[in-house]
Amino acid sequence: MEFLQAQADVRRIYHAGFAGPLVSAVVWAGASAVFTWGSVAVGMAALFLGGMLIFPLGTLVLKIMGGPTGLPKGHPSAALAMQSAFTVPCGLLVAIALGSYEPVLFFPASLIIVGAHYLVFISLYGMKTYAVLAGVLILLGVIGLSAAPELGAISGWLGAVAFLLFAVVLFRARDTGR
């Protein structure tokens, strides 16, 4: 199978990947709400555990839409997608450790980790939109960690908004592949 065909399969089957950012927006908003108005530790756990549910919930969204919900067995992109997904929980353990020391740093660090994970999606989907999503998330994280640490307290909310906006952009691009 050719590389471009593999990318086209991923774009078609996952509808340009819009379901992941859509579910991520909900998970990040929920974790931010718990973090802000409840318990910092439970908010961090909510993002970690909720993050593990993003792919299964995204698959449920695709199932509701009808059509396939996953790549066919043996597809050359399946392993890359899975390997990319496993980087996030590993990185979030570092963000949790950092957030345990200084809670306001948890969400900015998480944005950088999740943003870096989306860099692989540029090749996986063959879409430059993922470069922009990765850049936005990483930039928000860096700003929250260094340039404007006062944004650290709301960076989880900013991440939720970014995910929601990109879910819309990706949903609209699902038929064009751009």
Coordinates of N, CA and C in Angstrom, one line a residue:
M1 N 0.9 -1.2 0.0 CA 0.0 0.0 0.0 C 0.9 1.2 0.0
E2 N 0.5 2.2 -0.8 CA 1.3 3.4 -0.9 C 1.0 4.3 0.3
F3 N 1.9 5.2 0.7 CA 1.8 6.1 1.8 C 0.6 7.0 1.6
L4 N 0.5 7.6 0.5 CA -0.7 8.5 0.3 C -2.0 7.8 0.4
Q5 N -2.1 6.6 -0.1 CA -3.3 5.8 0.1 C -3.6 5.5 1.6
A6 N -2.6 5.2 2.3 CA -2.7 5.0 3.8 C -3.3 6.2 4.4
Q7 N -2.7 7.4 4.1 CA -3.2 8.6 4.7 C -4.7 8.9 4.3
A8 N -5.0 8.6 3.0 CA -6.4 8.8 2.6 C -7.3 7.9 3.3
D9 N -6.9 6.7 3.6 CA -7.7 5.7 4.4 C -8.0 6.3 5.8
V10 N -6.9 6.8 6.4 CA -7.1 7.3 7.8 C -8.0 8.5 7.8
R11 N -7.9 9.4 6.8 CA -8.8 10.6 6.7 C -10.2 10.2 6.5
R12 N -10.4 9.2 5.6 CA -11.8 8.8 5.3 C -12.4 8.0 6.5
I13 N -11.7 7.1 7.0 CA -12.3 6.2 8.1 C -12.6 7.1 9.4
Y14 N -11.6 7.9 9.7 CA -11.8 8.7 10.9 C -12.4 10.1 10.7
H15 N -12.9 10.3 9.5 CA -13.5 11.6 9.2 C -12.6 12.8 9.5
A16 N -11.4 12.7 9.1 CA -10.3 13.7 9.3 C -9.9 13.8 10.8
G17 N -10.4 12.9 11.6 CA -10.0 12.9 13.0 C -10.8 13.9 13.9
F18 N -11.9 14.4 13.4 CA -12.6 15.4 14.2 C -13.1 14.9 15.6
A19 N -13.4 13.6 15.7 CA -14.0 13.1 16.9 C -13.0 13.2 18.1
G20 N -11.7 13.0 17.9 CA -10.7 13.1 18.9 C -10.7 14.5 19.6
P21 N -10.5 15.5 18.8 CA -10.6 16.8 19.4 C -12.0 17.2 20.0
L22 N -13.0 16.7 19.4 CA -14.4 16.9 20.0 C -14.5 16.3 21.4
V23 N -14.1 15.1 21.5 CA -14.2 14.4 22.8 C -13.1 15.1 23.8
S24 N -12.0 15.4 23.2 CA -11.0 16.1 24.1 C -11.5 17.4 24.7
A25 N -12.2 18.1 23.9 CA -12.8 19.4 24.4 C -13.7 19.1 25.6
V26 N -14.5 18.1 25.6 CA -15.3 17.8 26.7 C -14.5 17.3 27.9
V27 N -13.5 16.4 27.6 CA -12.7 15.9 28.7 C -11.9 17.1 29.4
W28 N -11.3 18.0 28.6 CA -10.5 19.1 29.1 C -11.4 20.1 29.9
A29 N -12.6 20.3 29.4 CA -13.5 21.2 30.1 C -13.9 20.6 31.4
G30 N -14.3 19.3 31.4 CA -14.6 18.6 32.6 C -13.5 18.6 33.6
A31 N -12.3 18.3 33.2 CA -11.1 18.3 34.1 C -10.8 19.7 34.6
S32 N -11.0 20.7 33.8 CA -10.8 22.1 34.2 C -11.8 22.5 35.2
A33 N -13.0 22.1 35.0 CA -14.1 22.5 36.0 C -13.8 21.8 37.4
V34 N -13.4 20.6 37.4 CA -13.1 19.9 38.6 C -11.9 20.5 39.3
F35 N -10.8 20.8 38.5 CA -9.6 21.4 38.9 C -9.9 22.8 39.5
T36 N -10.7 23.6 38.9 CA -11.0 25.0 39.3 C -11.9 25.1 40.5
W37 N -13.0 24.3 40.5 CA -14.0 24.4 41.5 C -14.1 23.3 42.5
G38 N -13.3 22.3 42.3 CA -13.3 21.1 43.1 C -12.0 20.9 43.8
S39 N -11.3 19.8 43.3 CA -10.1 19.4 43.9 C -9.0 19.4 42.7
V40 N -7.9 20.0 43.0 CA -6.8 20.0 42.1 C -6.4 18.6 41.7
A41 N -6.2 17.7 42.7 CA -5.7 16.4 42.5 C -6.8 15.6 41.7
V42 N -8.0 15.8 42.0 CA -9.1 15.1 41.2 C -9.2 15.6 39.8
G43 N -8.9 16.9 39.6 CA -8.9 17.5 38.3 C -7.8 16.9 37.4
M44 N -6.6 16.8 38.0 CA -5.5 16.1 37.3 C -5.8 14.7 37.0
A45 N -6.4 14.0 37.9 CA -6.8 12.6 37.6 C -7.9 12.5 36.6
A46 N -8.8 13.5 36.6 CA -9.8 13.5 35.5 C -9.3 13.7 34.1
L47 N -8.2 14.5 34.0 CA -7.6 14.6 32.7 C -6.9 13.4 32.3
F48 N -6.2 12.8 33.2 CA -5.4 11.6 33.0 C -6.4 10.4 32.6
L49 N -7.4 10.2 33.4 CA -8.3 9.1 33.1 C -9.2 9.4 32.0
G50 N -9.7 10.6 31.9 CA -10.5 11.0 30.8 C -9.8 10.9 29.4
G51 N -8.5 11.2 29.5 CA -7.7 11.1 28.3 C -7.6 9.7 27.7
M52 N -7.7 8.7 28.7 CA -7.6 7.3 28.2 C -9.0 6.9 27.5
L53 N -10.0 7.7 27.7 CA -11.3 7.4 27.1 C -11.5 8.1 25.8
I54 N -10.6 9.0 25.4 CA -10.8 9.8 24.2 C -11.0 9.0 23.0
F55 N -10.1 8.0 22.8 CA -10.2 7.2 21.6 C -11.5 6.3 21.6
P56 N -11.8 5.6 22.7 CA -13.0 4.8 22.7 C -14.3 5.7 22.5
L57 N -14.3 6.9 23.1 CA -15.5 7.7 23.0 C -15.5 8.3 21.6
G58 N -14.4 8.6 21.0 CA -14.3 9.1 19.6 C -14.8 8.0 18.7
T59 N -14.5 6.7 19.0 CA -14.9 5.6 18.2 C -16.4 5.5 18.3
L60 N -17.0 5.7 19.5 CA -18.4 5.7 19.6 C -19.1 6.8 18.8
V61 N -18.5 8.0 18.7 CA -19.0 9.0 17.9 C -19.1 8.6 16.4
L62 N -18.0 7.9 16.0 CA -17.9 7.4 14.6 C -19.0 6.3 14.3
K63 N -19.2 5.5 15.3 CA -20.2 4.4 15.2 C -21.6 5.0 15.1
I64 N -21.9 6.1 15.8 CA -23.2 6.7 15.8 C -23.4 7.3 14.4
M65 N -22.3 7.8 13.8 CA -22.3 8.4 12.4 C -22.5 7.4 11.3
G66 N -22.2 6.1 11.7 CA -22.3 5.0 10.7 C -21.0 4.9 9.9
G67 N -20.8 3.7 9.3 CA -19.6 3.5 8.6 C -18.6 2.8 9.5
P68 N -17.4 2.7 8.9 CA -16.3 2.0 9.7 C -15.8 2.9 10.9
T69 N -15.3 2.2 11.9 CA -14.9 2.9 13.1 C -13.4 2.7 13.4
G70 N -12.7 1.9 12.5 CA -11.3 1.7 12.7 C -10.7 1.2 11.4
L71 N -9.4 1.3 11.4 CA -8.6 0.8 10.2 C -8.7 -0.7 10.1
P72 N -8.7 -1.2 8.8 CA -8.8 -2.6 8.6 C -7.5 -3.3 9.2
K73 N -7.7 -4.6 9.6 CA -6.6 -5.3 10.2 C -5.4 -5.3 9.2
G74 N -4.3 -5.1 9.8 CA -3.1 -5.1 9.0 C -2.8 -3.8 8.3
H75 N -3.6 -2.8 8.5 CA -3.3 -1.5 7.8 C -2.0 -0.9 8.3
P76 N -1.2 -0.4 7.4 CA 0.1 0.1 7.9 C 0.1 1.3 8.8
S77 N -1.0 2.0 8.9 CA -1.0 3.2 9.8 C -1.5 2.8 11.2
A78 N -2.0 1.6 11.4 CA -2.6 1.3 12.7 C -1.6 1.3 13.8
A79 N -0.4 0.8 13.6 CA 0.6 0.8 14.6 C 1.0 2.2 15.0
L80 N 1.2 3.0 14.0 CA 1.7 4.4 14.3 C 0.6 5.1 15.1
A81 N -0.7 4.9 14.8 CA -1.7 5.6 15.5 C -1.7 5.2 17.0
M82 N -1.5 3.9 17.2 CA -1.5 3.3 18.6 C -0.3 3.8 19.3
Q83 N 0.9 3.8 18.7 CA 2.1 4.3 19.4 C 2.0 5.7 19.7
S84 N 1.4 6.5 18.9 CA 1.2 7.9 19.2 C 0.3 8.1 20.4
A85 N -0.7 7.3 20.5 CA -1.7 7.5 21.6 C -1.0 7.2 22.9
F86 N -0.1 6.2 23.0 CA 0.5 5.8 24.2 C 1.5 6.9 24.7
T87 N 1.9 7.8 23.9 CA 2.8 8.8 24.4 C 2.2 9.8 25.4
V88 N 0.9 10.0 25.3 CA 0.2 11.0 26.1 C 0.1 10.5 27.6
P89 N -0.4 9.3 27.9 CA -0.4 9.0 29.3 C 1.0 9.0 30.0
C90 N 2.0 8.6 29.2 CA 3.3 8.7 29.8 C 3.7 10.1 30.1
G91 N 3.5 11.0 29.2 CA 3.8 12.4 29.4 C 3.0 13.0 30.5
L92 N 1.7 12.6 30.6 CA 0.9 13.2 31.6 C 1.3 12.8 33.0
L93 N 2.0 11.7 33.1 CA 2.6 11.4 34.5 C 3.6 12.5 34.9
V94 N 4.3 13.0 33.9 CA 5.3 14.1 34.2 C 4.5 15.3 34.6
A95 N 3.4 15.6 33.8 CA 2.6 16.8 34.1 C 2.0 16.7 35.5
I96 N 1.5 15.5 35.9 CA 1.0 15.3 37.2 C 2.0 15.5 38.3
A97 N 3.2 15.0 38.1 CA 4.3 15.3 39.0 C 4.6 16.8 39.2
L98 N 4.6 17.5 38.1 CA 4.9 18.9 38.1 C 3.7 19.6 38.7
G99 N 2.5 19.2 38.4 CA 1.3 19.8 39.0 C 1.2 19.5 40.5
S100 N 1.7 18.4 41.0 CA 1.7 18.1 42.4 C 2.7 19.1 43.1
Y101 N 3.7 19.5 42.5 CA 4.6 20.5 43.1 C 4.1 21.9 43.0
E102 N 3.5 22.3 41.8 CA 2.9 23.6 41.5 C 1.7 23.4 40.6
P103 N 0.5 23.4 41.2 CA -0.7 23.0 40.5 C -0.9 23.9 39.2
V104 N -0.6 25.1 39.2 CA -0.8 26.0 38.1 C 0.0 25.6 36.8
L105 N 0.9 24.7 37.0 CA 1.8 24.3 35.9 C 1.2 23.0 35.2
F106 N 0.2 22.4 35.8 CA -0.3 21.1 35.3 C -0.9 21.2 33.9
F107 N -1.8 22.1 33.7 CA -2.4 22.2 32.4 C -1.5 22.7 31.3
P108 N -0.6 23.7 31.6 CA 0.3 24.1 30.5 C 1.2 23.0 30.1
A109 N 1.7 22.2 31.1 CA 2.6 21.1 30.7 C 1.8 20.0 29.9
S110 N 0.5 19.8 30.3 CA -0.3 18.9 29.6 C -0.6 19.3 28.1
L111 N -0.7 20.6 27.9 CA -0.9 21.2 26.6 C 0.3 20.9 25.7
I112 N 1.5 21.0 26.2 CA 2.7 20.8 25.5 C 2.8 19.3 25.1
I113 N 2.5 18.4 26.1 CA 2.6 17.0 25.9 C 1.5 16.5 24.8
V114 N 0.3 17.0 24.9 CA -0.7 16.6 24.0 C -0.4 17.2 22.6
G115 N 0.0 18.5 22.6 CA 0.4 19.1 21.3 C 1.5 18.4 20.6
A116 N 2.5 17.9 21.3 CA 3.6 17.1 20.7 C 3.0 15.8 20.1
H117 N 2.1 15.2 20.8 CA 1.5 14.0 20.3 C 0.8 14.2 19.0
Y118 N 0.2 15.4 18.8 CA -0.5 15.7 17.5 C 0.5 15.9 16.3
L119 N 1.8 16.1 16.6 CA 2.7 16.2 15.5 C 2.7 15.0 14.6
V120 N 2.6 13.8 15.2 CA 2.5 12.6 14.4 C 1.3 12.6 13.5
F121 N 0.3 13.2 13.8 CA -1.0 13.2 13.0 C -0.8 13.9 11.7
I122 N 0.2 14.8 11.6 CA 0.5 15.5 10.3 C 0.8 14.4 9.3
S123 N 1.6 13.4 9.6 CA 1.9 12.3 8.7 C 0.8 11.3 8.6
L124 N 0.3 11.0 9.8 CA -0.8 10.0 9.9 C -2.0 10.3 9.0
Y125 N -2.4 11.6 9.0 CA -3.6 12.0 8.3 C -3.2 12.7 7.0
G126 N -1.9 13.2 6.9 CA -1.5 13.9 5.7 C -2.2 15.3 5.6
M127 N -2.4 15.9 6.8 CA -3.1 17.1 6.9 C -2.3 18.2 7.7
K128 N -2.1 19.3 7.1 CA -1.3 20.4 7.7 C -2.1 21.0 8.9
T129 N -3.4 20.8 8.9 CA -4.3 21.3 10.0 C -3.7 20.8 11.4
Y130 N -3.2 19.6 11.4 CA -2.6 19.0 12.6 C -1.4 19.7 13.1
A131 N -0.6 20.3 12.1 CA 0.5 21.1 12.5 C 0.1 22.4 13.2
V132 N -1.0 22.9 12.7 CA -1.5 24.1 13.4 C -2.1 23.8 14.8
L133 N -2.9 22.7 14.9 CA -3.4 22.3 16.2 C -2.2 22.0 17.1
A134 N -1.2 21.3 16.7 CA -0.1 21.0 17.6 C 0.6 22.3 18.0
G135 N 0.8 23.2 17.0 CA 1.4 24.5 17.3 C 0.6 25.3 18.3
V136 N -0.7 25.4 18.2 CA -1.5 26.1 19.1 C -1.4 25.6 20.5
L137 N -1.5 24.3 20.6 CA -1.5 23.6 21.9 C -0.1 23.9 22.6
I138 N 0.9 23.6 21.8 CA 2.3 23.8 22.4 C 2.5 25.3 22.8
L139 N 2.1 26.2 21.9 CA 2.3 27.6 22.2 C 1.5 28.0 23.5
L140 N 0.2 27.6 23.6 CA -0.5 27.9 24.8 C 0.2 27.3 26.0
G141 N 0.7 26.1 25.9 CA 1.4 25.5 27.1 C 2.7 26.3 27.4
V142 N 3.5 26.7 26.4 CA 4.7 27.4 26.7 C 4.4 28.8 27.3
I143 N 3.4 29.4 26.8 CA 3.0 30.7 27.3 C 2.5 30.6 28.8
G144 N 1.8 29.5 29.1 CA 1.3 29.3 30.5 C 2.4 28.9 31.4
L145 N 3.5 28.3 30.9 CA 4.6 27.9 31.7 C 5.6 29.0 31.9
S146 N 5.8 29.9 30.9 CA 6.8 30.9 31.0 C 6.5 32.3 30.8
A147 N 6.0 32.6 29.6 CA 5.7 34.0 29.2 C 4.6 34.7 30.0
A148 N 3.6 34.0 30.3 CA 2.4 34.6 31.1 C 1.9 33.5 32.0
P149 N 2.6 33.2 33.1 CA 2.2 32.2 34.0 C 0.8 32.4 34.6
E150 N 0.3 33.6 34.6 CA -1.0 33.9 35.1 C -2.1 33.2 34.2
L151 N -1.7 32.8 33.0 CA -2.6 32.1 32.2 C -2.7 30.6 32.5
G152 N -1.7 30.1 33.3 CA -1.7 28.7 33.7 C -2.9 28.3 34.4
A153 N -3.6 29.2 35.2 CA -4.8 28.8 35.9 C -6.0 28.6 34.9
I154 N -5.9 29.2 33.8 CA -7.0 29.0 32.8 C -6.6 28.2 31.6
S155 N -5.4 27.7 31.6 CA -4.9 27.1 30.3 C -5.7 25.8 30.0
G156 N -6.3 25.1 31.0 CA -7.1 24.0 30.7 C -8.3 24.4 29.9
W157 N -8.9 25.5 30.3 CA -10.1 26.0 29.6 C -9.7 26.4 28.2
L158 N -8.5 27.1 28.1 CA -8.0 27.5 26.7 C -7.8 26.3 25.8
G159 N -7.3 25.2 26.4 CA -7.1 23.9 25.7 C -8.5 23.4 25.2
A160 N -9.5 23.4 26.1 CA -10.8 22.9 25.7 C -11.4 23.7 24.6
V161 N -11.2 25.0 24.6 CA -11.7 25.9 23.5 C -10.9 25.6 22.2
A162 N -9.6 25.4 22.3 CA -8.8 25.1 21.1 C -9.3 23.8 20.5
F163 N -9.5 22.8 21.3 CA -9.9 21.5 20.8 C -11.3 21.6 20.1
L164 N -12.2 22.4 20.7 CA -13.5 22.5 20.1 C -13.4 23.2 18.8
L165 N -12.6 24.3 18.7 CA -12.5 25.0 17.4 C -11.9 24.1 16.4
F166 N -10.9 23.3 16.7 CA -10.3 22.4 15.7 C -11.2 21.2 15.4
A167 N -12.0 20.8 16.3 CA -13.0 19.7 16.0 C -13.9 20.2 14.9
V168 N -14.3 21.5 15.0 CA -15.2 22.1 13.9 C -14.4 22.2 12.6
V169 N -13.2 22.7 12.6 CA -12.4 22.8 11.4 C -12.2 21.4 10.8
L170 N -11.9 20.4 11.6 CA -11.6 19.1 11.1 C -12.9 18.4 10.5
F171 N -14.0 18.7 11.2 CA -15.3 18.2 10.7 C -15.6 18.7 9.4
R172 N -15.4 20.0 9.2 CA -15.7 20.7 7.9 C -14.7 20.2 6.8
A173 N -13.5 19.7 7.2 CA -12.5 19.3 6.2 C -12.6 17.8 6.0
R174 N -13.5 17.1 6.6 CA -13.5 15.6 6.5 C -13.8 15.1 5.1
D175 N -14.4 15.9 4.3 CA -14.7 15.5 2.9 C -13.6 16.0 1.9
T176 N -12.9 17.1 2.3 CA -11.9 17.6 1.4 C -10.5 17.1 1.7
G177 N -10.3 16.7 3.0 CA -9.0 16.2 3.3 C -7.9 17.3 3.5
R178 N -8.3 18.5 3.7 CA -7.3 19.6 3.8 C -7.1 19.9 5.3

